[in-house]
mmCIF file of C-alpha atoms and ligand atoms in Angstrom:
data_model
loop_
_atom_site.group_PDB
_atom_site.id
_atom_site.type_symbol
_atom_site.label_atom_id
_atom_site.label_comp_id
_atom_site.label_asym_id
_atom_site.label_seq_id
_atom_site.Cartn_x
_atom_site.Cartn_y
_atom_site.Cartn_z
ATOM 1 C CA UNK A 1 7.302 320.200 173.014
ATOM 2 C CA UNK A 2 5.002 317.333 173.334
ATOM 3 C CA UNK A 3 1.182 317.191 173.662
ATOM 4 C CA UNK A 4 -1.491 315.312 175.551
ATOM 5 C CA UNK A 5 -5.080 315.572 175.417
ATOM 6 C CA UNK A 6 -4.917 317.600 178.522
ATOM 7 C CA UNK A 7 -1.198 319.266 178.966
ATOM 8 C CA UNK A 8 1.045 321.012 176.838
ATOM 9 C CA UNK A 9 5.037 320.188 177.938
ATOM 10 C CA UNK A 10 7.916 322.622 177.274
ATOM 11 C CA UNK A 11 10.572 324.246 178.587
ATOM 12 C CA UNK A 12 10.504 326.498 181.652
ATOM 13 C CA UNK A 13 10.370 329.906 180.848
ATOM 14 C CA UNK A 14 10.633 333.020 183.305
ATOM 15 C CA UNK A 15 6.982 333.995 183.170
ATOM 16 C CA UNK A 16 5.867 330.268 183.857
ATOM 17 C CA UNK A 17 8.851 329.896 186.620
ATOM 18 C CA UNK A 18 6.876 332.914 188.671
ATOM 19 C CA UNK A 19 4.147 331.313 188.050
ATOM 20 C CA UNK A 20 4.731 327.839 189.442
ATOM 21 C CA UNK A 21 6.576 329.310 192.544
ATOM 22 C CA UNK A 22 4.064 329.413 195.007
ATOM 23 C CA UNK A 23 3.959 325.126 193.994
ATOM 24 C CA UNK A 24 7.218 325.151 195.124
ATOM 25 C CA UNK A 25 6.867 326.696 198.235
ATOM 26 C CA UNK A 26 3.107 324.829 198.695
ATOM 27 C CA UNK A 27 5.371 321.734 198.256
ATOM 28 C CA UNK A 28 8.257 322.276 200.800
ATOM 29 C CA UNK A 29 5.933 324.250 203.212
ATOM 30 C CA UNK A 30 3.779 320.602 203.230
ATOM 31 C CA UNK A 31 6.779 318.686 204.093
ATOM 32 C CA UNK A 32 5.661 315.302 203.000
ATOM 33 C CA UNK A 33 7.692 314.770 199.555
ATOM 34 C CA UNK A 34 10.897 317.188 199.375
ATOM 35 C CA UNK A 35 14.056 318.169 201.903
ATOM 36 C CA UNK A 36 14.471 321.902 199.666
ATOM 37 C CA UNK A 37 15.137 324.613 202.342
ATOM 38 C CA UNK A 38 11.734 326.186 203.870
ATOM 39 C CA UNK A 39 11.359 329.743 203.319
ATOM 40 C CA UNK A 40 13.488 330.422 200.261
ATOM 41 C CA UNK A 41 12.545 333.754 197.947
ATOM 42 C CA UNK A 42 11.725 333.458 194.675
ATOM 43 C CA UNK A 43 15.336 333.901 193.534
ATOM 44 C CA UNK A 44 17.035 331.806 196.023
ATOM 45 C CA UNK A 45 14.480 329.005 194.859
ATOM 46 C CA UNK A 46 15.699 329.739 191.092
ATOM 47 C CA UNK A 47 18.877 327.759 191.472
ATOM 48 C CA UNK A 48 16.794 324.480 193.421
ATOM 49 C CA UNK A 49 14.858 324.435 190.726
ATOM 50 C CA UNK A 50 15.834 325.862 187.535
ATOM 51 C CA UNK A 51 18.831 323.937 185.557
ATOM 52 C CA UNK A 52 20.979 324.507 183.323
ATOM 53 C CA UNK A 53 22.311 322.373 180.280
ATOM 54 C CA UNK A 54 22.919 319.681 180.149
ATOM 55 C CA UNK A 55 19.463 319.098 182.862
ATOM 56 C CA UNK A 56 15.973 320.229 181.727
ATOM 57 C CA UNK A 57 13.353 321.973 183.457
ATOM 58 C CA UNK A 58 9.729 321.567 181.951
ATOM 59 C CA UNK A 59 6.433 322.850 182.977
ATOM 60 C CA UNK A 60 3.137 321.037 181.628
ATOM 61 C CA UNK A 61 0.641 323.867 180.833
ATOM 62 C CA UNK A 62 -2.950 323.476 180.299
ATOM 63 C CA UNK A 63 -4.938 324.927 177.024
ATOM 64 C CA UNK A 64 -5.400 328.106 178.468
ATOM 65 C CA UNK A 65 -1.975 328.363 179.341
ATOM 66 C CA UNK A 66 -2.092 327.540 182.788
ATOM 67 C CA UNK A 67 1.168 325.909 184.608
ATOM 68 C CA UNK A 68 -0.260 323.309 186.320
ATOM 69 C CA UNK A 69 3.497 321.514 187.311
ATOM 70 C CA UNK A 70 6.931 321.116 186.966
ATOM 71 C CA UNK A 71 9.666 318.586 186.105
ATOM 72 C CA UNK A 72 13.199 318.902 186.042
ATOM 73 C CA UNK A 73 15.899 316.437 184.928
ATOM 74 C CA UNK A 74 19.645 315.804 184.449
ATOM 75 C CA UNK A 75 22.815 314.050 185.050
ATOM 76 C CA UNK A 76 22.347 312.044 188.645
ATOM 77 C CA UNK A 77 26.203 312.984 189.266
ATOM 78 C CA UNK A 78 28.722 314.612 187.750
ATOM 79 C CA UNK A 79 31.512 313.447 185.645
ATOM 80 C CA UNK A 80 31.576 309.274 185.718
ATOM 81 C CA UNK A 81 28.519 309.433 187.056
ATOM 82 C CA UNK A 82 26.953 311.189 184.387
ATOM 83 C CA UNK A 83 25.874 308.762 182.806
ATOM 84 C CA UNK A 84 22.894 307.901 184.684
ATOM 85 C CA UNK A 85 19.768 310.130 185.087
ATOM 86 C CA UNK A 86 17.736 311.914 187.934
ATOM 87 C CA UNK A 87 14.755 313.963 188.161
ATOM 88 C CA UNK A 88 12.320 315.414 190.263
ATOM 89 C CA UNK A 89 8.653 316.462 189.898
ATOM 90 C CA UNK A 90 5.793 318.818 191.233
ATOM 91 C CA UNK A 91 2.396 319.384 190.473
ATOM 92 C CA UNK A 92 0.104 322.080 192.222
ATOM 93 C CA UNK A 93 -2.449 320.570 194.482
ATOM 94 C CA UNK A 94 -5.209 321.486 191.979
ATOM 95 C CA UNK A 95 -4.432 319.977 189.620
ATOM 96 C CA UNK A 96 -3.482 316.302 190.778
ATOM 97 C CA UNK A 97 -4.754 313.033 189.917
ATOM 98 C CA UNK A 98 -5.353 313.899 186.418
ATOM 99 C CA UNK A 99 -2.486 312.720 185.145
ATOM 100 C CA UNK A 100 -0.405 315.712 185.050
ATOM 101 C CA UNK A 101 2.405 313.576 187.104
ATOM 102 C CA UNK A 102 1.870 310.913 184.519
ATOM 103 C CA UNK A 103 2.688 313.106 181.194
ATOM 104 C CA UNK A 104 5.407 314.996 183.218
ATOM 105 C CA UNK A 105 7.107 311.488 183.975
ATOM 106 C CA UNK A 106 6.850 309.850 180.641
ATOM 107 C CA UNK A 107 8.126 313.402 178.896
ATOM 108 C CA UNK A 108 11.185 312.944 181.175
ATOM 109 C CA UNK A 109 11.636 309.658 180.817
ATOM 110 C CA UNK A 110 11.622 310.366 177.120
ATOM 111 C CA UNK A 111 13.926 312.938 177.169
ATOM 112 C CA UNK A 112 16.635 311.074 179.257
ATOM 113 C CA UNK A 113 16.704 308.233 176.538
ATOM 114 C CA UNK A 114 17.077 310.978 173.561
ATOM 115 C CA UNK A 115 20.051 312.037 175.631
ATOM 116 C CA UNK A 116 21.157 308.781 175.563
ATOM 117 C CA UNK A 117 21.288 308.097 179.274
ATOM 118 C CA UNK A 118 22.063 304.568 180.671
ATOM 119 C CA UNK A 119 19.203 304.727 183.797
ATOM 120 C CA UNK A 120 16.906 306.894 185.540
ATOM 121 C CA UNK A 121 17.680 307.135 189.650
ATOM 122 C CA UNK A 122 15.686 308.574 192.159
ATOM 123 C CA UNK A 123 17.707 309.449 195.445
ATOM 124 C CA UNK A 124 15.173 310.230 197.719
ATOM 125 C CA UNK A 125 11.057 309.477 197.325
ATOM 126 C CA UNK A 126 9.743 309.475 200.559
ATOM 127 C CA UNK A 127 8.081 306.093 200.999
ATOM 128 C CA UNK A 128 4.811 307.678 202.484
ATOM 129 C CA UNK A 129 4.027 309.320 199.437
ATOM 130 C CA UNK A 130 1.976 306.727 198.253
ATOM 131 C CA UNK A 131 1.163 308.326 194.847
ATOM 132 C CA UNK A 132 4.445 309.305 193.797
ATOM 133 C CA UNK A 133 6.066 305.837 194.518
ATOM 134 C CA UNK A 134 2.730 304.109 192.840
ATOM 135 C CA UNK A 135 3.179 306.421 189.675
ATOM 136 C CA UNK A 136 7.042 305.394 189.570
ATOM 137 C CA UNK A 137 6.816 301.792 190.069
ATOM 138 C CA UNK A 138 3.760 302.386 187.440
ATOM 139 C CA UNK A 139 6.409 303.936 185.096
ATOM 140 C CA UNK A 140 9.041 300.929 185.270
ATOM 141 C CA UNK A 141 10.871 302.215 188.645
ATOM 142 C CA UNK A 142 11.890 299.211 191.200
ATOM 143 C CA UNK A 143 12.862 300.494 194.840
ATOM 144 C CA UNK A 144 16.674 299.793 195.342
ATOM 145 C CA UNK A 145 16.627 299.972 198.746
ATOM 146 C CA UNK A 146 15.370 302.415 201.875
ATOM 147 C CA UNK A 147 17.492 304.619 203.522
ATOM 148 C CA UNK A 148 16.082 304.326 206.776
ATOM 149 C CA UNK A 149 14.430 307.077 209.142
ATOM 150 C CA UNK A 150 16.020 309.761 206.537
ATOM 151 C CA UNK A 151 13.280 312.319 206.161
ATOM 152 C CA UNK A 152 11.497 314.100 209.396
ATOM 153 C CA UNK A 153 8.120 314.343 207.325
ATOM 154 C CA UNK A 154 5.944 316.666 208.877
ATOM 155 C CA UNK A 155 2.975 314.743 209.645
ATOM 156 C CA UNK A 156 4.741 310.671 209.776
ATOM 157 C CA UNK A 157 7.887 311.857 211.921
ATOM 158 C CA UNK A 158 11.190 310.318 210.413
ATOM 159 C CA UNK A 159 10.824 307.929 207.591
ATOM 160 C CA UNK A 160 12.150 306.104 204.919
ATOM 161 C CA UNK A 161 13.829 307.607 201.587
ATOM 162 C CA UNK A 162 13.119 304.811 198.490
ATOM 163 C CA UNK A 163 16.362 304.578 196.082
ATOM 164 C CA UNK A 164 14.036 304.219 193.343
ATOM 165 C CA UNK A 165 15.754 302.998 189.350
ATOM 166 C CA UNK A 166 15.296 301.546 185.935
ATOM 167 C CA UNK A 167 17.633 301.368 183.169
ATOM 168 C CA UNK A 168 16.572 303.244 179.996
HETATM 169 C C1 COA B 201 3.544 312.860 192.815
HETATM 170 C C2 COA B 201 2.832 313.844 191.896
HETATM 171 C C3 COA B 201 3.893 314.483 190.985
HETATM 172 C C4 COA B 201 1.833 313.061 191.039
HETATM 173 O O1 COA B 201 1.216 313.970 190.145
HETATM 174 P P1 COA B 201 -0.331 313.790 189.707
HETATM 175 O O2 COA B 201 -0.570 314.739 188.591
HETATM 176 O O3 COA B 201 -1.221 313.886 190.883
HETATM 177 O O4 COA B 201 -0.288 312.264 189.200
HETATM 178 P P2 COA B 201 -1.281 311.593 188.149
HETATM 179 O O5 COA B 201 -2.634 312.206 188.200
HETATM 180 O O6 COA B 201 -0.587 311.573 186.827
HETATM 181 O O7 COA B 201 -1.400 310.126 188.726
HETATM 182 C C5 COA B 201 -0.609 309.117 188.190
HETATM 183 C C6 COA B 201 -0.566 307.929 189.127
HETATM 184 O O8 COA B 201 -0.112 308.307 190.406
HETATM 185 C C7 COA B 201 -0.705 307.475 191.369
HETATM 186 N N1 COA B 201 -1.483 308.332 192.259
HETATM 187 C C8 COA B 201 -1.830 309.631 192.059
HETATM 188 N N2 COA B 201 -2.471 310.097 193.140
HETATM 189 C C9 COA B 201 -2.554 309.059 194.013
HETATM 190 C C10 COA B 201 -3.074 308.909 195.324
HETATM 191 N N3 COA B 201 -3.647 309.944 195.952
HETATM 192 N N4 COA B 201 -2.933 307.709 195.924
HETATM 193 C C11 COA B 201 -2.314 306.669 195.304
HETATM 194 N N5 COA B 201 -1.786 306.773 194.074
HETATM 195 C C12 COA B 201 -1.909 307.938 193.440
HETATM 196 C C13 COA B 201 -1.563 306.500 190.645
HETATM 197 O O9 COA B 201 -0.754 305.364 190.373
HETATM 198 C C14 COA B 201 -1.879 307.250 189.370
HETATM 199 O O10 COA B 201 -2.133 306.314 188.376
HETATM 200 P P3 COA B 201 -3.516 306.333 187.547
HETATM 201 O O11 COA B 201 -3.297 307.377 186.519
HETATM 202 O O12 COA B 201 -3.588 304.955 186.992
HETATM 203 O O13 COA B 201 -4.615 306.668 188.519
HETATM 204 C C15 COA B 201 2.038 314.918 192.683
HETATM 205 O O14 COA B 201 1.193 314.269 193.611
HETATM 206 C C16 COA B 201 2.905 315.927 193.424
HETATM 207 O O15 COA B 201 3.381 316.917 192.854
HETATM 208 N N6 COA B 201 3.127 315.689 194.725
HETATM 209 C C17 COA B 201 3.953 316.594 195.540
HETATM 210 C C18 COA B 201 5.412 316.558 195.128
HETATM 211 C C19 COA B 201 5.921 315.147 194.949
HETATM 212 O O16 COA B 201 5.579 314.256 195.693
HETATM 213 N N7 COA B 201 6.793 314.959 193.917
HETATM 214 C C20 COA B 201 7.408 313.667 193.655
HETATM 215 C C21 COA B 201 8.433 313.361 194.652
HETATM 216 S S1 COA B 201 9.252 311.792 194.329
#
């Protein structure tokens, strides 16, 4: 568990999963930041969300207890790929710019070096979403490269998917 002034981090569990769901679906029904499937259930979101060991899911509560996001992490790809890091990230509209993205990206990126992986890669941030690729780039990311024209955001049309990294 770790502890800001304003969030409380720790490990999903099924009451605060039900609880952040309708972030999850807020965040794919936007379609500005995430290419999840639109429309999924509560259970068939479980598995696009929830991992299993050796990933992480957290969610960063407030002092009453309130879920106000998400993070998830784990191995990038599989086997001798594994050695490198991703993760992905959502906070409820509510409760942005506060730094609840912030404390949910340095708790990951904290976690990923206890596990003793080599980098941290992100496959896909959409490069209109100015505050996500400012809060990277904030946290130590550098943009690889841009996949061009590979997300059909919702109000930009097709644009440009950031490889996004930094070695740990
Ligand atoms: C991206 C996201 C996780 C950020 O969470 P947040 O709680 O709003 O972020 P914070 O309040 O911690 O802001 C941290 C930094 O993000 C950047 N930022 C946040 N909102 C911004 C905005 N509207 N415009 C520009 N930069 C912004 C700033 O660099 C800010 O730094 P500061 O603390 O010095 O002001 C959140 O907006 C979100 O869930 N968006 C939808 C899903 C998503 O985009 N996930 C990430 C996909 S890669």
């Amino acid at each position: 568990m770790s502890r800001t002034s304003r969030t409380v981090i720790r490990e999903i569990a099924e009451d605060d999963w039900v609880e952040f769901f309708p972030t999850f679906t807020e965040v794919i029904e936007a379609g500005e930041t995430y290419a999840f499937p639109v429309g999924l259930s509560i259970d068939e979101a479980r598995g696009w969300w929830l991992e299993s060991p050796p990933g992480v899911t957290v969610v960063a509560v407030d002092e009453s207890g309130v879920v106000l996001g998400s993070a998830k992490s784990g191995p990038n790809r599989p086997g001798r790929g594994s050695h490198v890091a991703t993760a992905s990230f959502m906070v409820s509209s509510a409760a942005r710019g506060h730094g609840v993205g912030r404390a949910l990206g340095e708790w990951v990126l904290a976690w990923a070096r206890e596990q003793g992986y080599a980098a941290m890669q992100f496959n896909a941030v959409v490069e209109t979403n100015v505050a996500a690729v400012a809060l990277w780039q904030d946290l130590g990311f550098t943009i690889i490269g841009t996949v061009p024209e590979a997300f059909d955001s919702r109000g930009h049309g097709r644009v440009g998917l950031h490889v996004m990294h930094q070695h740990l």
